[in-house]
Coordinates of C-alpha atoms in Angstrom, one line a residue:
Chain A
X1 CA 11.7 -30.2 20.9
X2 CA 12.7 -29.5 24.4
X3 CA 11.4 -25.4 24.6
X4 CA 7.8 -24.6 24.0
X5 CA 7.7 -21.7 21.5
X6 CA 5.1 -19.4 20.6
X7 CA 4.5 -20.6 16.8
X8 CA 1.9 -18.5 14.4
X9 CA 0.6 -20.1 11.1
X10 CA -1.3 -18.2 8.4
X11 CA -3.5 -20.4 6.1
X12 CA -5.5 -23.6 7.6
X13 CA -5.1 -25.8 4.4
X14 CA -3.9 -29.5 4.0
X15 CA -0.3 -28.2 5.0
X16 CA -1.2 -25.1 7.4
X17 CA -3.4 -27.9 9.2
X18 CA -0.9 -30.7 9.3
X19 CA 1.7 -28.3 10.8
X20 CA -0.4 -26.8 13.6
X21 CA -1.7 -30.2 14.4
X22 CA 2.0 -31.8 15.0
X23 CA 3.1 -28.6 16.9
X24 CA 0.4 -28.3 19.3
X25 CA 1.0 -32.2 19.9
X26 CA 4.3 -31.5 20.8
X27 CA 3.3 -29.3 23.0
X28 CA 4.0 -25.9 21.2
X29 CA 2.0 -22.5 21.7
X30 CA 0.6 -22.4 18.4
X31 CA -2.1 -19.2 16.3
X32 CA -3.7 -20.1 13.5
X33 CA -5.3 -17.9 11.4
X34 CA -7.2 -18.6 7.9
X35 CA -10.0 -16.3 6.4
X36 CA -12.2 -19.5 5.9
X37 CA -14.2 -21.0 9.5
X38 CA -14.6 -24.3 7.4
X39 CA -10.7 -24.6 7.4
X40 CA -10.2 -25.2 11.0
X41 CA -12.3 -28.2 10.2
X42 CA -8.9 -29.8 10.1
X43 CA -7.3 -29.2 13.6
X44 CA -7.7 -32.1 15.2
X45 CA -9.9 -32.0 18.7
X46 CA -7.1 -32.2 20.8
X47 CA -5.4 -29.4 19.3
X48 CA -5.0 -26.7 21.9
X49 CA -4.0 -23.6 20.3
X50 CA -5.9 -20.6 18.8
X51 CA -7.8 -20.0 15.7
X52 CA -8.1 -16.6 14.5
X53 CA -10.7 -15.9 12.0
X54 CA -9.6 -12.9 9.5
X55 CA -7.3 -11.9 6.5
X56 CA -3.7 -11.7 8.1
X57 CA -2.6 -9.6 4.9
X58 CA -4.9 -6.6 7.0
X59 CA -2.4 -5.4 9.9
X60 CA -4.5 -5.5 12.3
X61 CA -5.8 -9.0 11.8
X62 CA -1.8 -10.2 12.5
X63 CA -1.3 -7.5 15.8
X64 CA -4.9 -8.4 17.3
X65 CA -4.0 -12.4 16.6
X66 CA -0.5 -11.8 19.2
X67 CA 1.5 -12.3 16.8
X68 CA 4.1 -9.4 18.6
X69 CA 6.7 -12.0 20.0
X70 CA 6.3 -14.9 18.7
X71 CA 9.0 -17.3 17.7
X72 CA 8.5 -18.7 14.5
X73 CA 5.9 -17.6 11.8
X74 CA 5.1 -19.9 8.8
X75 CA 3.2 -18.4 5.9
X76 CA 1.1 -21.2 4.2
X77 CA -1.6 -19.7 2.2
X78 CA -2.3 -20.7 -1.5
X79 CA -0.9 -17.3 -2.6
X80 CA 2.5 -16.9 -3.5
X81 CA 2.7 -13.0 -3.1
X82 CA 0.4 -13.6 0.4
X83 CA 3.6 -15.7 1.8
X84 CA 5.9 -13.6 0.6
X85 CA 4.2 -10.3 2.1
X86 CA 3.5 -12.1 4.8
X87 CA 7.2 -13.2 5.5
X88 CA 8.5 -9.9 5.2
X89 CA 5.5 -8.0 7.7
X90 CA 6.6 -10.6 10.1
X91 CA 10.0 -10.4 9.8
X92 CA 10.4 -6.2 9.1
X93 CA 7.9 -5.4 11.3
X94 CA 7.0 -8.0 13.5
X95 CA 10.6 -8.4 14.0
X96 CA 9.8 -12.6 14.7
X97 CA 12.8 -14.5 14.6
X98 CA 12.4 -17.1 12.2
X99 CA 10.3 -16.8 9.3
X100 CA 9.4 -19.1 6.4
X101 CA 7.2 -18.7 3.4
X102 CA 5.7 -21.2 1.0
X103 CA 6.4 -20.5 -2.1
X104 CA 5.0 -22.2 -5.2
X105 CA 6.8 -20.4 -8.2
X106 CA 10.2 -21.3 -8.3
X107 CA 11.7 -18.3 -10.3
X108 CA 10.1 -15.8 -7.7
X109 CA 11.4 -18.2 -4.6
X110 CA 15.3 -17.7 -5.7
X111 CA 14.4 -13.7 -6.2
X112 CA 13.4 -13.7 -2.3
X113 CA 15.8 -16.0 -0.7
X114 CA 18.1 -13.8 -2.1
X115 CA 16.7 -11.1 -0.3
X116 CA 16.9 -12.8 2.4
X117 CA 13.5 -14.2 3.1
X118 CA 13.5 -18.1 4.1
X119 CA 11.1 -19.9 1.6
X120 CA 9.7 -23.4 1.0
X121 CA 9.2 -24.7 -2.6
X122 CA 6.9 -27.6 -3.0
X123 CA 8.2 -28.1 -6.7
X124 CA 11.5 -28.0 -6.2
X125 CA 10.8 -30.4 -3.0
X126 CA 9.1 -33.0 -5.2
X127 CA 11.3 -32.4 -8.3
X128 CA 14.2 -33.4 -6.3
X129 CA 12.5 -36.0 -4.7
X130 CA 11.8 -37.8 -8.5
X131 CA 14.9 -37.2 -9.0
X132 CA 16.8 -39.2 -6.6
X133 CA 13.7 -42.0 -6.9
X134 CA 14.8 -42.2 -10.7
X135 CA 18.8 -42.9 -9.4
Chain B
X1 CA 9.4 9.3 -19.3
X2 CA 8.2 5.3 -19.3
X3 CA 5.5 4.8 -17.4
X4 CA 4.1 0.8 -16.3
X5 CA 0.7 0.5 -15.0
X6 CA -0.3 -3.0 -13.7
X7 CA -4.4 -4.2 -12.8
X8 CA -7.0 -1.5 -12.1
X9 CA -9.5 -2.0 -15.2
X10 CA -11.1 1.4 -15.5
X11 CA -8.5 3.6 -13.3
X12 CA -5.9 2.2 -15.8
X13 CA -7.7 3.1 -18.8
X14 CA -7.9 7.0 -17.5
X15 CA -4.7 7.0 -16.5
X16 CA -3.3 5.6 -20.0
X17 CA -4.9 8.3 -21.6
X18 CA -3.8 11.7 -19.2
X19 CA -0.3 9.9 -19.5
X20 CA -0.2 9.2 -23.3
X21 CA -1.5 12.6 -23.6
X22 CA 1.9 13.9 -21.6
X23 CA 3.7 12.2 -24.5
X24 CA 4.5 9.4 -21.5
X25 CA 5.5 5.7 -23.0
X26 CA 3.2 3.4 -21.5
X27 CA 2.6 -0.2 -20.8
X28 CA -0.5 -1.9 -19.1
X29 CA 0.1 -5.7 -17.4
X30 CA -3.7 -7.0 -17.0
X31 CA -4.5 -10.3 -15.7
X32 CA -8.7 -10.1 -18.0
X33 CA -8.2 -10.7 -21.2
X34 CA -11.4 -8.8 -21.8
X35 CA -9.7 -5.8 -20.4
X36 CA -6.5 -5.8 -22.7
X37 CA -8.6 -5.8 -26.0
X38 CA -10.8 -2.9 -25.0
X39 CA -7.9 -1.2 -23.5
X40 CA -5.9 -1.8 -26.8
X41 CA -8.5 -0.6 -28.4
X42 CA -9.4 2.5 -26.3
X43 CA -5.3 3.5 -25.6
X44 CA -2.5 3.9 -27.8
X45 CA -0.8 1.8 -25.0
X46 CA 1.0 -1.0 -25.1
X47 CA -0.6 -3.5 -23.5
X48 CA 0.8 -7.4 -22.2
X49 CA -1.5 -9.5 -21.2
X50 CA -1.0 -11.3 -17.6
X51 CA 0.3 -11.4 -14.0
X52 CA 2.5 -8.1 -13.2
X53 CA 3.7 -10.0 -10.5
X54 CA 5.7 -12.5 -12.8
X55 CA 9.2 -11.5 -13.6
X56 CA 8.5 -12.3 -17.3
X57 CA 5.8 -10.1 -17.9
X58 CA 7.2 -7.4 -16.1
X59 CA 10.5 -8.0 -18.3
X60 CA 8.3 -7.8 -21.4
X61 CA 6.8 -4.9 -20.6
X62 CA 9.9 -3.3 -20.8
X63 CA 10.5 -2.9 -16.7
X64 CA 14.5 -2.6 -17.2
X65 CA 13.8 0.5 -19.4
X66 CA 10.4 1.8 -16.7
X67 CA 11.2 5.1 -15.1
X68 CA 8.0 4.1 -12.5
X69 CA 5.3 1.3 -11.8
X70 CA 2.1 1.8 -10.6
X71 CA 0.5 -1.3 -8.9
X72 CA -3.1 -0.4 -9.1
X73 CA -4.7 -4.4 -8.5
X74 CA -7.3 -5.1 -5.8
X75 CA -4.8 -7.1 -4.0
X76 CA -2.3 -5.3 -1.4
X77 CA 0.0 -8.3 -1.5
X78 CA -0.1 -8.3 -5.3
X79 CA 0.5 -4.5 -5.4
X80 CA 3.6 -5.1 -3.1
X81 CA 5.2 -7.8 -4.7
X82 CA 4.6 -6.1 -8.5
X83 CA 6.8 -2.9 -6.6
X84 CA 9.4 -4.7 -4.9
X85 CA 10.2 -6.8 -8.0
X86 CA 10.2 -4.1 -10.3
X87 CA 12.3 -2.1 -7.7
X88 CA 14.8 -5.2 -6.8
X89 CA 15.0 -7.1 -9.9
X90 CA 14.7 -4.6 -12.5
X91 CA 16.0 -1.5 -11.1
X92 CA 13.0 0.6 -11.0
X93 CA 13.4 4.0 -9.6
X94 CA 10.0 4.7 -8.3
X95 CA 7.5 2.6 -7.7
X96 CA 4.0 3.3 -6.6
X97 CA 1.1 1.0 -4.9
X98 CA -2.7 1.2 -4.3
X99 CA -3.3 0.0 -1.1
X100 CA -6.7 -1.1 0.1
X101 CA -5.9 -1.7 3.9
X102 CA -4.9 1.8 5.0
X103 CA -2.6 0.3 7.8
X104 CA -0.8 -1.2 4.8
X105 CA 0.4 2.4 3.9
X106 CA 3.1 2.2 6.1
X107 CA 3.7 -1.0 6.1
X108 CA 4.7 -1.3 2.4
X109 CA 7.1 2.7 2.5
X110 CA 8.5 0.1 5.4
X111 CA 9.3 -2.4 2.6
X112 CA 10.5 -0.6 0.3
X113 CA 7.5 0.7 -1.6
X114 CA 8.1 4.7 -2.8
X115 CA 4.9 5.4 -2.0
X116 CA 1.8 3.6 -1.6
X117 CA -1.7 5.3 -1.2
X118 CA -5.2 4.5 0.1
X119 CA -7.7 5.3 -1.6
X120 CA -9.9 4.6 1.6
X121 CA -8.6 7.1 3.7
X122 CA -8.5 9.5 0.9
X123 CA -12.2 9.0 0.2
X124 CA -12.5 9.3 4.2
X125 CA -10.3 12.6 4.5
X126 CA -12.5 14.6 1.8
X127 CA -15.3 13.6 3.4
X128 CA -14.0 15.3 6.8
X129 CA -13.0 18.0 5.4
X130 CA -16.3 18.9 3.5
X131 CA -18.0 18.4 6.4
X132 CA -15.4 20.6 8.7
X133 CA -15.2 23.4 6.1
X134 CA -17.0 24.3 3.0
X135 CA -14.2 27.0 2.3
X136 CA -11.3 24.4 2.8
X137 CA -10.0 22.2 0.4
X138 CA -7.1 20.0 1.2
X139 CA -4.6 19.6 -1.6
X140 CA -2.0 17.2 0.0
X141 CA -0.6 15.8 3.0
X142 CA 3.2 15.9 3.4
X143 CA 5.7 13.3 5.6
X144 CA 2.8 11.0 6.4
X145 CA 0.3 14.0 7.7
X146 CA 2.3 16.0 9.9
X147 CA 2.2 18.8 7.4
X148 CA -1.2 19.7 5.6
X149 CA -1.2 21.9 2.6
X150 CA -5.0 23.3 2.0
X151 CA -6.7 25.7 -0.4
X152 CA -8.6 27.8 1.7
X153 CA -11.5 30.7 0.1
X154 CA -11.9 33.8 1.8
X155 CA -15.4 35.6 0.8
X156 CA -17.2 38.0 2.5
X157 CA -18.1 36.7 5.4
X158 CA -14.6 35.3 6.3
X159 CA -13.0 36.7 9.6
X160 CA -9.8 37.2 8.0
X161 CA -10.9 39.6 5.4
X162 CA -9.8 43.2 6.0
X163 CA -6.8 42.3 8.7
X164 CA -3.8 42.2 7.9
X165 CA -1.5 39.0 8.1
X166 CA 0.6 40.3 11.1
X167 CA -2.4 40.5 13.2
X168 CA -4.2 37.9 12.4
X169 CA -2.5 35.4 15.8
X170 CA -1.8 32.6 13.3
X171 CA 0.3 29.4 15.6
X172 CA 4.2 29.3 14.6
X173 CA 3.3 26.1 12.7
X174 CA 1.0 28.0 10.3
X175 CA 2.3 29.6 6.9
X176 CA -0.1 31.5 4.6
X177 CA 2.6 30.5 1.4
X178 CA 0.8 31.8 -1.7
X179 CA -2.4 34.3 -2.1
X180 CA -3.9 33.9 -5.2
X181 CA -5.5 37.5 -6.4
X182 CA -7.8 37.7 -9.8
X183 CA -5.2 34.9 -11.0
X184 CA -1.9 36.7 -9.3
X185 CA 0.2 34.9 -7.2
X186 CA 2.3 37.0 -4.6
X187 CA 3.6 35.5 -1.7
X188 CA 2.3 37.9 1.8
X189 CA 4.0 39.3 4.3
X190 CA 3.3 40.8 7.6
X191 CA 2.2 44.0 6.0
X192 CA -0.4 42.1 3.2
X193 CA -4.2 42.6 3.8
X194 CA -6.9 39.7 3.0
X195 CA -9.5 40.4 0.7
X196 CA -12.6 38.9 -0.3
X197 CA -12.7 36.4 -2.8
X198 CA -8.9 35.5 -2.4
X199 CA -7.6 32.0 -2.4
X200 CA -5.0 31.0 0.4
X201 CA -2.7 28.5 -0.1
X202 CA -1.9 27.1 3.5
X203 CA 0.5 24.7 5.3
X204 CA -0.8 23.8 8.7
X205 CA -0.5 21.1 11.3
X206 CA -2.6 18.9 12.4
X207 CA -2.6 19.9 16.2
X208 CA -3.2 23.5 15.7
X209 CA -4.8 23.2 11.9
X210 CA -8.7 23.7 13.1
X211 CA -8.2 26.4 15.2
X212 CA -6.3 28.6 12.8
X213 CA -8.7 27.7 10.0
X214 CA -11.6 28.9 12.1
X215 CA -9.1 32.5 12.7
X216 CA -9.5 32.1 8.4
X217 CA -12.4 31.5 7.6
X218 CA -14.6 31.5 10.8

């Protein structure tokens, strides 16, 4: 990626971590916030970004992190309904570019792409994936 | 009228009763299992037991048919999801959350939410209130606090009693709408004189609300 961009990440877990370590490698602006200090146990020591300790589902956890003009937000936390509020602060309010939640329960991911809210689904990622390992 | 309530243990169980008391259908979603059987047992509700956030339960609890939700949970994100589902998918006409951050007020009416509430910063007005004035009791606040609508006590001690409304040098923004008289309601004019032991009912603004209290009731 050519253009460093201003990259926020909510939820330090095994995918949160992985993510904000490979962006701040290649070079990317990146805030992390989780409500856990243990969880930034996984940024690696070169990572360079910043780690914001606090519940980003409180407003004023997201607006004192910087989150006003970022580039991309990616909502990672175990909760479902977290990403998906999340997504939509960031988006509706926030008014950051490019959004995308995680989204565990595949019923409640179709409802909110169709609303217009980017989403990731782990189980249809690895359904497909058995899939085409099975052709 | 077909009422949903979703979470909130012992709010929910008060709630079920004024409601089914109003002749109200209603349906509780709760997540404790322990909570639906006493709740079953203490309500003639009808009660599902699981996550109001998941389109199935809200689908069995009859969401297509619910004139409002109520998302009373602990969890604002919870609470906005339940809404906006019930809104969205199921055509809900009003939906209500509890909100714990009271920043997330305006976030969720942003979202789509009909109206979400704090229970913190109602807590956190009364208080203010009491402690500003023992005669004042504020009912509600209208369009997000611009307007405030207040009970306010005239006795004998109060400024105000005697004078008539015309000279009493209440700001444009203040309207004494309703005196309540030995259980009479009449609505005052310029010409109508305050009396001790009347009940005011008030709209004010915020900017000029203390100072034509203290022209009330001192």
């Amino acid at each position: 990626m050519a253009q460093t961009k201003r990259i926020v990440i909510v939820g330090c877990g095994r995918l949160g971590g992985a993510l904000a370590n490979q962006l701040s490698a290649e070079g990317h602006d990146v805030i992390v916030i989780d409500r856990k200090p243990q969880s930034f146990d996984k940024l690696n020591n070169d990572f360079s970004g910043y780690k914001i300790l606090g519940d980003a589902v409180e407003f004023h956890v997201l607006k004192e992190a910087g989150v006003e003009g970022a580039d991309c937000l990616f909502a990672t936390t175990t909760s479902d309904n977290t990403n998906l509020m999340l997504a939509q602060v960031a988006k509706v309010i926030f008014e950051i570019p490019q959004v995308v939640a995680r989204v565990f329960d595949p019923a409640r991911e179709s409802l909110y792409r169709e609303f217009g809210i980017e989403t990731i689904s782990p189980v249809q990622l690895s359904a497909k994936a058995f899939i085409q390992a099975s052709q | 009228m077909r009422v949903i309530l979703i979470g909130g243990s012992n709010t929910v169980y008060f709630l079920a009763r004024q409601f089914t008391r109003r002749h109200y259908h209603v349906t509780i979603i709760n997540r404790d299992a322990g909570d639906c059987r006493d709740l079953a047992t203490q309500t003639s509700a009808t009660i599902v037991h699981g996550d109001g956030t998941d389109m199935s339960r809200l689908e069995e609890a009859g969401a297509r048919m619910a004139d409002i939700v109520l998302a009373l949970t602990s969890s604002d994100p919870d609470n906005l999801i339940a809404c906006q589902i019930a809104a969205r998918k199921f055509g809900v006409p009003r939906t209500i959350a509890k909100v714990n951050d009271p920043d997330n007020e305006a976030v969720f009416q942003r979202l789509g939410v009909s109206v979400a509430f704090s229970s913190t910063r109602v807590i956190g007005s009364i208080i203010d209130q009491e402690t500003d004035f023992e005669e004042v009791h504020e009912l509600m606040p209208i369009a997000h606090g611009k307007l405030h609508v207040s009970d306010v006590h005239l006795n004998h001690e109060s400024p105000s009693v005697g004078k008539y409304v015309r000279d009493l040098n209440l700001n444009e923004g203040t309207l004494i709408a309703a005196i309540i008289r030995n259980d009479v309601v009449t609505v005052p004019n310029g010409a109508t004189r305050l009396q001790s032991g009347d009940h005011l009912v008030v709209i004010t603004q915020p900017q000029t609300e203390t100072h034509d209290l203290k022209i009330l009731c001192g």
